[in-house]
Each structure stands twice: as structure tokens, then as C-alpha cells.
């Protein structure tokens, strides 16, 4: 019996990964740094504790016009300020709010488990009018390691005092899917059509969050009632 659903944020609740990636790509273009966009896409689902950008700097430092990574990082962060106040209501996936409300009204426990920092999550949940919808919110910044480490999802299970068989995860990135699977959880992946992400570890594939209702209903013998 599924009692709880754990959701990632970026790429699941909001279509923000394209915005983040395109901002990074635009920065590189503005600096005349010719790095394939596919390299930037590998950052999707990552977090600040992962050495993605330092490794990318080392790999391409012969074409990067900065003598050290700290200068490169500072310039990139300054460029990213342009999206700091982006209106995330424009990025909220269709039917997401309705789906979350529907699940909550049916008594399911909802958690938001994201590698992004807590201030970012709370700010954009407020913008999208999703405050109070999640029973538990956890950010990877509060953990020693974030995804693909399973701790973030183990914390969700611990918080609700549930076994892995009593919850399901909605994810999109390889890091997030791996974290959930390592925690022993089943995963429904929002299908990727843009970034070439490896989602092969997922148990189910859905186009949007409302389809999780059918999956849970099937597992709990509530198909007719929930659909």
C-alpha cells in the first residue's frame, strides 16, 4: 500500500532545468567559450556539493579566459543573477497543483526532496502558490551528500516512519533516480525529451505528474476511484 509520494522539484514540479541550462549556455556564449551544450546538460539534477563545474573548468581550461576556477565561477554567478527573480509561475507544469491537492485530499503524505537550497525552494513554492501542500520539505544542502546519495530519501522515509514499499518517488534526473533506487524506492520518471538523460533505472515513465495518480491507484486497487 502506497502511503506517501516524494517529489523532486526542478524538472518535476517546475520546468526550470531548461532555464538553468540555457542561462549557463548563454554565459558561455557571452564569454566566447565553445563548450558543447551536452556538457552543460550533465549538470541537471546535480548540486553544489558535486564537482561538476570545477571538473568542466579543468577539462576546457585551455579555451576558458580565466586563470583560475574561482574567477570563472564568480563571473558565472554574476551572470546568473539575471534569473534570480524569474517568475516560477511560468514554469509550473500544467495540472501539478491540482494533482498535489488531489493526492493530499485523499490522505497521501507528500514530501518535497530536492538538491536545491531551501531558500530557493521556499521562495518558489510561495510564488507558485504551493505553500503548505507538502507535509515535509528537505533540501540536499542540509545533508553531508545529496543525490545520488540515498540519504535524502531515507530521511523522507524516516520522517514518516514508513518502509520503502509504502512510498514512491517522482524524479527526472539520473542522480535523483539513482538516489531513490539506492533507498529501495520505486521511481516514476518524468520522461526527458530534451536533454538525453539516462533514466533507465526508473520503474515507471510518465509525461506529467498527474499520471502518478493512475500508478498509485493501480498499486492500491483504487483505479476507478482515483482516475
Coordinates of C-alpha atoms in Angstrom, one line a residue:
X1 CA 0.0 0.0 0.0
X2 CA 1.4 3.3 -1.1
X3 CA 1.0 5.9 1.7
X4 CA 3.4 8.7 0.5
X5 CA 4.8 10.3 -2.6
X6 CA 8.2 12.0 -2.6
X7 CA 8.7 14.6 -5.3
X8 CA 11.8 16.3 -6.7
X9 CA 11.3 20.0 -7.5
X10 CA 13.3 21.1 -10.6
X11 CA 12.1 19.1 -13.7
X12 CA 9.1 17.6 -11.8
X13 CA 7.1 20.4 -10.2
X14 CA 8.6 23.2 -12.3
X15 CA 10.1 23.1 -15.8
X16 CA 13.2 25.0 -14.5
X17 CA 16.0 22.9 -15.8
X18 CA 15.8 24.4 -19.3
X19 CA 16.0 27.9 -17.8
X20 CA 19.1 27.0 -15.7
X21 CA 20.9 25.2 -18.5
X22 CA 20.1 27.9 -21.1
X23 CA 21.4 30.5 -18.7
X24 CA 24.7 28.6 -18.3
X25 CA 24.9 28.2 -22.1
X26 CA 24.2 31.9 -22.7
X27 CA 27.0 32.7 -20.2
X28 CA 29.5 30.5 -22.0
X29 CA 28.5 32.1 -25.4
X30 CA 28.9 35.6 -23.9
X31 CA 32.5 34.7 -23.0
X32 CA 33.1 33.0 -26.4
X33 CA 33.7 29.7 -24.6
X34 CA 32.9 26.9 -27.1
X35 CA 31.7 24.1 -24.8
X36 CA 29.1 21.7 -26.2
X37 CA 25.6 22.2 -24.7
X38 CA 25.5 18.4 -23.9
X39 CA 28.3 19.0 -21.4
X40 CA 26.1 21.5 -19.6
X41 CA 23.1 19.2 -19.6
X42 CA 25.1 16.8 -17.5
X43 CA 24.7 19.2 -14.6
X44 CA 20.9 18.6 -14.5
X45 CA 19.9 17.2 -11.1
X46 CA 23.3 17.9 -9.6
X47 CA 24.1 20.1 -6.6
X48 CA 26.7 22.5 -5.3
X49 CA 28.5 19.7 -3.4
X50 CA 29.3 17.9 -6.7
X51 CA 32.4 19.0 -8.6
X52 CA 30.7 19.4 -11.9
X53 CA 31.8 22.9 -12.8
X54 CA 35.4 22.5 -11.4
X55 CA 35.8 19.4 -13.5
X56 CA 34.4 21.2 -16.5
X57 CA 36.8 24.0 -16.0
X58 CA 39.7 21.7 -15.8
X59 CA 38.6 19.8 -19.0
X60 CA 38.2 23.0 -21.0
X61 CA 40.6 25.5 -19.3
X62 CA 42.7 25.8 -22.4
X63 CA 39.7 27.7 -24.0
X64 CA 38.4 29.4 -20.9
X65 CA 39.7 33.0 -20.5
X66 CA 40.1 32.9 -16.7
X67 CA 43.3 31.9 -14.9
X68 CA 41.6 30.1 -12.1
X69 CA 38.2 28.5 -11.4
X70 CA 37.2 31.0 -8.7
X71 CA 37.3 33.9 -11.2
X72 CA 35.3 31.8 -13.7
X73 CA 32.8 30.8 -11.0
X74 CA 32.3 34.4 -9.8
X75 CA 31.7 35.7 -13.3
X76 CA 29.2 32.9 -14.0
X77 CA 27.3 33.5 -10.7
X78 CA 27.1 37.2 -11.6
X79 CA 25.6 36.3 -15.0
X80 CA 23.1 34.0 -13.3
X81 CA 21.7 36.9 -11.2
X82 CA 19.6 37.7 -14.3
X83 CA 17.2 34.9 -13.4
X84 CA 17.2 35.3 -9.6
X85 CA 13.8 36.8 -9.6
X86 CA 12.3 34.8 -12.5
X87 CA 8.6 34.2 -12.1
X88 CA 8.3 30.5 -11.5
X89 CA 4.6 30.5 -12.0
X90 CA 5.5 30.5 -15.7
X91 CA 7.4 27.2 -15.1
X92 CA 4.9 25.3 -13.1
X93 CA 3.9 22.2 -15.0
X94 CA 0.2 22.0 -16.0
X95 CA -2.0 20.1 -13.6
X96 CA 0.7 19.9 -11.0
X97 CA -1.1 22.0 -8.3
X98 CA -4.4 20.1 -9.0
X99 CA -2.6 16.7 -8.8
X100 CA -0.9 17.6 -5.5
X101 CA -4.1 18.8 -4.0
X102 CA -5.9 15.7 -5.1
X103 CA -3.4 13.4 -3.6
X104 CA -3.3 15.4 -0.3
X105 CA -7.1 15.4 -0.1
X106 CA -7.0 11.6 -0.5
X107 CA -4.8 11.4 2.6
X108 CA -1.5 10.7 0.9
X109 CA 1.6 12.1 2.6
X110 CA 3.6 14.4 0.3
X111 CA 7.3 15.3 0.6
X112 CA 9.5 17.6 -1.5
X113 CA 13.0 16.2 -1.7
X114 CA 15.4 18.4 -3.7
X115 CA 19.1 19.0 -4.0
X116 CA 18.4 22.7 -4.4
X117 CA 18.8 25.0 -1.4
X118 CA 16.0 25.6 1.0
X119 CA 15.6 29.3 0.4
X120 CA 15.2 28.7 -3.3
X121 CA 12.6 26.0 -2.7
X122 CA 10.5 28.1 -0.2
X123 CA 10.6 31.2 -2.4
X124 CA 9.4 29.4 -5.5
X125 CA 6.8 27.3 -3.7
X126 CA 5.4 30.6 -2.4
X127 CA 5.5 32.1 -6.0
X128 CA 3.7 29.0 -7.3
X129 CA 1.1 29.1 -4.5
X130 CA 2.2 25.7 -3.3
X131 CA 2.9 26.7 0.3
X132 CA 1.5 24.1 2.8
X133 CA 0.9 21.4 0.2
X134 CA 3.9 19.4 1.3
X135 CA 4.0 17.6 4.6
X136 CA 7.8 17.5 4.6
X137 CA 10.4 19.5 2.7
X138 CA 14.1 18.5 2.7
X139 CA 17.0 20.1 0.9
X140 CA 20.2 18.5 -0.1
X141 CA 22.1 21.4 1.3
X142 CA 21.3 20.2 4.8
X143 CA 22.9 16.8 4.2
X144 CA 26.6 15.8 4.0
X145 CA 25.9 14.5 0.5
X146 CA 22.9 15.0 -1.8
X147 CA 21.7 12.9 -4.7
X148 CA 22.8 10.4 -6.0
X149 CA 23.4 9.6 -2.3
X150 CA 20.2 8.0 -1.0
X151 CA 20.2 9.9 2.3
X152 CA 17.7 12.5 1.2
X153 CA 15.1 9.8 0.5
X154 CA 16.0 7.7 3.6
X155 CA 15.3 10.9 5.6
X156 CA 11.8 11.1 4.0
X157 CA 11.1 7.5 5.0
X158 CA 12.4 8.1 8.5
X159 CA 10.3 11.3 8.9
X160 CA 7.1 9.5 8.0
X161 CA 8.1 6.2 9.7
X162 CA 7.5 4.3 6.5
X163 CA 9.1 1.4 4.8
X164 CA 10.3 1.7 1.2
X165 CA 7.4 -0.3 0.0
X166 CA 5.0 2.3 1.3
X167 CA 6.2 5.2 -0.8
X168 CA 7.0 6.1 -4.4
X169 CA 9.2 8.8 -5.8
X170 CA 8.7 11.2 -8.8
X171 CA 12.0 12.2 -10.3
X172 CA 13.6 13.1 -13.7
X173 CA 17.4 13.2 -13.4
X174 CA 19.8 10.2 -13.3
X175 CA 21.1 11.5 -10.0
X176 CA 17.7 11.6 -8.4
X177 CA 16.5 8.3 -9.8
X178 CA 19.7 6.7 -8.6
X179 CA 19.2 8.2 -5.1
X180 CA 15.7 6.8 -4.8
X181 CA 16.6 3.4 -6.1
X182 CA 19.5 3.2 -3.6
X183 CA 17.0 3.9 -0.9
X184 CA 15.0 0.9 -2.1
X185 CA 12.1 3.0 -3.5
X186 CA 10.2 2.7 -6.8
X187 CA 10.5 5.6 -9.1
X188 CA 8.3 7.2 -11.7
X189 CA 10.4 9.3 -14.1
X190 CA 9.1 12.3 -15.9
X191 CA 10.2 11.4 -19.4
X192 CA 13.0 13.5 -20.8
X193 CA 12.6 14.6 -24.4
X194 CA 15.3 17.4 -24.4
X195 CA 18.5 16.6 -22.6
X196 CA 19.3 13.0 -23.4
X197 CA 19.2 11.9 -19.7
X198 CA 19.7 8.3 -18.8
X199 CA 16.5 7.4 -16.9
X200 CA 16.8 3.6 -17.4
X201 CA 16.8 2.8 -13.7
X202 CA 13.2 4.1 -13.3
X203 CA 10.3 1.7 -12.7
X204 CA 7.7 3.8 -14.5
X205 CA 7.7 6.6 -17.1
X206 CA 5.2 9.4 -17.1
X207 CA 4.7 12.6 -19.1
X208 CA 3.5 14.7 -16.2
X209 CA 2.8 14.4 -12.5
X210 CA -1.0 13.7 -12.8
X211 CA -0.2 10.3 -14.2
X212 CA 1.3 9.3 -10.9
X213 CA -2.3 9.1 -9.7
X214 CA -3.0 6.2 -12.0
X215 CA 0.1 4.4 -10.9
X216 CA -0.7 4.7 -7.2
X217 CA -4.3 3.9 -7.8
X218 CA -3.3 0.7 -9.6
X219 CA -1.0 -0.3 -6.8
X220 CA -3.6 0.4 -4.2
X221 CA -6.6 -1.0 -6.1
X222 CA -8.2 2.4 -6.4
X223 CA -8.1 2.9 -10.2
X224 CA -11.7 3.7 -10.7
X225 CA -12.0 6.0 -7.6
X226 CA -8.8 8.0 -8.3
X227 CA -9.0 8.4 -12.1

